[in-house]
mmCIF file of C-alpha atoms and ligand atoms in Angstrom:
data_model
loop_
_atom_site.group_PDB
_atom_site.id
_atom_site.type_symbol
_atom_site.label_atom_id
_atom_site.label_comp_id
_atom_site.label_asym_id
_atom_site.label_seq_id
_atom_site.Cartn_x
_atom_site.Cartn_y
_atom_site.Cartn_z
ATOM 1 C CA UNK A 1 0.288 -12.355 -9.910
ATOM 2 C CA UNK A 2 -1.552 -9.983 -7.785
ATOM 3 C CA UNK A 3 1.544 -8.102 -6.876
ATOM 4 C CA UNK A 4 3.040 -7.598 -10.564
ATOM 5 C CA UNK A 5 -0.141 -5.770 -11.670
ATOM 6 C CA UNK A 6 0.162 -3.650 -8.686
ATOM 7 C CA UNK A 7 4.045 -2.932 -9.472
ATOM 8 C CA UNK A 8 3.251 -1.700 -12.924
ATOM 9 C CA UNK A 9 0.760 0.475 -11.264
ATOM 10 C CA UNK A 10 3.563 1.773 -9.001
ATOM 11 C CA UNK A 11 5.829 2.288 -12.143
ATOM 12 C CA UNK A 12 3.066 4.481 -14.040
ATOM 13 C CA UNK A 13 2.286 6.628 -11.096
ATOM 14 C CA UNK A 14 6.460 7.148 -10.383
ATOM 15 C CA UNK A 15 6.610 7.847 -14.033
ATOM 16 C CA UNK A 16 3.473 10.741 -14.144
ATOM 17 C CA UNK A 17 4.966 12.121 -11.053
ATOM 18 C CA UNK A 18 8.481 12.484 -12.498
ATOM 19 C CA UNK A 19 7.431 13.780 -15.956
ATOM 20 C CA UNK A 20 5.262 16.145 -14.343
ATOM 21 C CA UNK A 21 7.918 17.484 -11.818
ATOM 22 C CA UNK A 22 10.713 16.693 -14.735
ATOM 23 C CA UNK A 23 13.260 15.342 -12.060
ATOM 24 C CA UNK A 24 15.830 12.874 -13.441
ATOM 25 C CA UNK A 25 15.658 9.950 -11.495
ATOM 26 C CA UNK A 26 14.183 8.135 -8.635
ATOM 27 C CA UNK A 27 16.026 7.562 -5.044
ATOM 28 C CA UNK A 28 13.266 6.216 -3.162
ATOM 29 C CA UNK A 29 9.332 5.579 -3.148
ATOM 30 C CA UNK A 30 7.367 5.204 0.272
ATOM 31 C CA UNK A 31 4.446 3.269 -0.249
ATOM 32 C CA UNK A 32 1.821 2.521 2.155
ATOM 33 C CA UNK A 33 -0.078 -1.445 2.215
ATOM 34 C CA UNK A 34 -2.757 -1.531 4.328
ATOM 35 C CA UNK A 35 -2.236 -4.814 6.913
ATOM 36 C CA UNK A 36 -5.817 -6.173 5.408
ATOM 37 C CA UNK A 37 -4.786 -5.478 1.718
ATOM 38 C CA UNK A 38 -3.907 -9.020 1.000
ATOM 39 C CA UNK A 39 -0.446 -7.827 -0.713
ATOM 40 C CA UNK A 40 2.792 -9.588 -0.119
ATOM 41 C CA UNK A 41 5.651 -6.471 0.217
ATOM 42 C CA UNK A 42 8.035 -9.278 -0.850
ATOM 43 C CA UNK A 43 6.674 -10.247 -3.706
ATOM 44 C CA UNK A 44 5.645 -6.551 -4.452
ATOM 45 C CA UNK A 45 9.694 -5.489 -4.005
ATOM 46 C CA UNK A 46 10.566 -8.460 -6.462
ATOM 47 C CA UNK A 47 7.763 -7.871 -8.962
ATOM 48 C CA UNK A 48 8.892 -3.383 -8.858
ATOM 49 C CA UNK A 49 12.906 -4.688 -9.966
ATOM 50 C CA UNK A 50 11.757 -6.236 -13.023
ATOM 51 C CA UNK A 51 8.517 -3.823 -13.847
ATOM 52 C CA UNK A 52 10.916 -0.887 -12.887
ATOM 53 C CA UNK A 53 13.720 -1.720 -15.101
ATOM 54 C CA UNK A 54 14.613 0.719 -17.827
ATOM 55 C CA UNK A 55 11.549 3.383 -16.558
ATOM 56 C CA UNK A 56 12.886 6.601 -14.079
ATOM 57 C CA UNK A 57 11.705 4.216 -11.655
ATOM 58 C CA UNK A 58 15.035 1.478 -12.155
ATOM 59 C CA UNK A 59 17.105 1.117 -8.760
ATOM 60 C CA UNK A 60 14.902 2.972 -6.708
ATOM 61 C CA UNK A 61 14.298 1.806 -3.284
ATOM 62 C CA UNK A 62 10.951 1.087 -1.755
ATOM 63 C CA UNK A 63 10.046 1.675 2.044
ATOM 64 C CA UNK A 64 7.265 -0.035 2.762
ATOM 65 C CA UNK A 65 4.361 0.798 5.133
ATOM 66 C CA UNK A 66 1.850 -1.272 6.715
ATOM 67 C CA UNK A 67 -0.744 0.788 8.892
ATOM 68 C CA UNK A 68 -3.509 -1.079 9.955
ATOM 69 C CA UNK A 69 -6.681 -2.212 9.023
ATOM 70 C CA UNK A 70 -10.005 0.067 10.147
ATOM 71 C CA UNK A 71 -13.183 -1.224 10.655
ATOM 72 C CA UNK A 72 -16.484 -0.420 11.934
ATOM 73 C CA UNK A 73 -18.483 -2.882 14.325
ATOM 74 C CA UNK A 74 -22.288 -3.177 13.683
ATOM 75 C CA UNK A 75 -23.405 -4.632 16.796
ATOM 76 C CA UNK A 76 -21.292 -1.245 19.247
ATOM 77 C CA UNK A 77 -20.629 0.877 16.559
ATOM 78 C CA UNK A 78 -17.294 1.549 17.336
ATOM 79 C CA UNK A 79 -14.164 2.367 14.794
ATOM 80 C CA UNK A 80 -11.217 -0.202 15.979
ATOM 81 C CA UNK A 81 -7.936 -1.166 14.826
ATOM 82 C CA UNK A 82 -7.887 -4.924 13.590
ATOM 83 C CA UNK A 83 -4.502 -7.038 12.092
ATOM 84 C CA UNK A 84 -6.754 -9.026 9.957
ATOM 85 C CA UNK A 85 -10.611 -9.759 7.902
ATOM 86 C CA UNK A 86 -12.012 -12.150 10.257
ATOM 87 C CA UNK A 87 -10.872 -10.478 13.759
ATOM 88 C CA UNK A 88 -13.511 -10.225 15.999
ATOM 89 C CA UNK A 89 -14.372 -6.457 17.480
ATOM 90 C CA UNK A 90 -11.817 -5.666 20.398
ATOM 91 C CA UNK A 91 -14.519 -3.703 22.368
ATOM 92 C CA UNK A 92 -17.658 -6.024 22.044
ATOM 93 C CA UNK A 93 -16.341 -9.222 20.398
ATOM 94 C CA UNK A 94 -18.827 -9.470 17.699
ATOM 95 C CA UNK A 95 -17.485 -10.392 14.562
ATOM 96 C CA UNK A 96 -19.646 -8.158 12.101
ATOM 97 C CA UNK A 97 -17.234 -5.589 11.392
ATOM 98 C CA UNK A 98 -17.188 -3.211 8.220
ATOM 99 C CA UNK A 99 -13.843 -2.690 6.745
ATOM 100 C CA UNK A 100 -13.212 0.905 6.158
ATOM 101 C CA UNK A 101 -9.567 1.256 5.663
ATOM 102 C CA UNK A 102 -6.045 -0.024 5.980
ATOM 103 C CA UNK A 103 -7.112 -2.335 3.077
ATOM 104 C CA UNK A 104 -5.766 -0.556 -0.092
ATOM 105 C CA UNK A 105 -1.815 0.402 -1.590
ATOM 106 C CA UNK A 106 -0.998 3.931 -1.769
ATOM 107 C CA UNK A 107 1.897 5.776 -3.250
ATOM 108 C CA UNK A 108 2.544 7.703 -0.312
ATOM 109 C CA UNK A 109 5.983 10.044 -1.741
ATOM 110 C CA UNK A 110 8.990 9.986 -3.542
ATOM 111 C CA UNK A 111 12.468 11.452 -3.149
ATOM 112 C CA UNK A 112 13.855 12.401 -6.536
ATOM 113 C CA UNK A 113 16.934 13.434 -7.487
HETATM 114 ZN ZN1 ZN B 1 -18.039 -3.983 18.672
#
């Protein structure tokens, strides 16, 4: 349950952001997924409705982003764009490439109310 741990996560930050900006409630919370982060949105939107209830964070909406994963090659040193670990370099087709983003979950903003 991958995705639950990273809901409560979500909660906690929500709730620090709120209680430092003392808003009263939650509309919406854009979060970013990296494409190579290995997290399922859908299970990550069920898992926030149950973590989220009774916190600031109940009923708020999440828009979910996926920008893509970043890696370096080794063999041409180039930084590409790559949909998923495993994916062979698009400007040398080696397959020894360095991930060096678009592989984490970020709270990106909120809109309170
Ligand atoms: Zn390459």
């Amino acid at each position: 349950m991958h995705e639950l741990a990273l809901a409560r996560s979500v909660v906690k930050i929500v709730e620090d952001e709120a209680a430092a900006r003392a808003v009263a409630g939650v509309k919406k919370i854009v979060l970013e997924i990296g494409a190579l982060s290995c997290v399922d949105p859908r299970a990550l939107e069920f898992s926030f409705d149950a973590v989220a209830s009774g916190t600031i964070a109940a009923g708020a909406s999440l828009e979910i982003e996926t920008p893509p994963g970043q890696a370096r090659c080794f063999s041409c040193e180039a930084e590409v764009e790559i949909a998923a670990r495993g994916a062979a370099c698009p400007e040398c087709g080696s397959h020894q490439l360095f991930v060096i983003g678009g592989d984490d979950m970020v709270v990106r903003s909120l809109e309170v109310h």
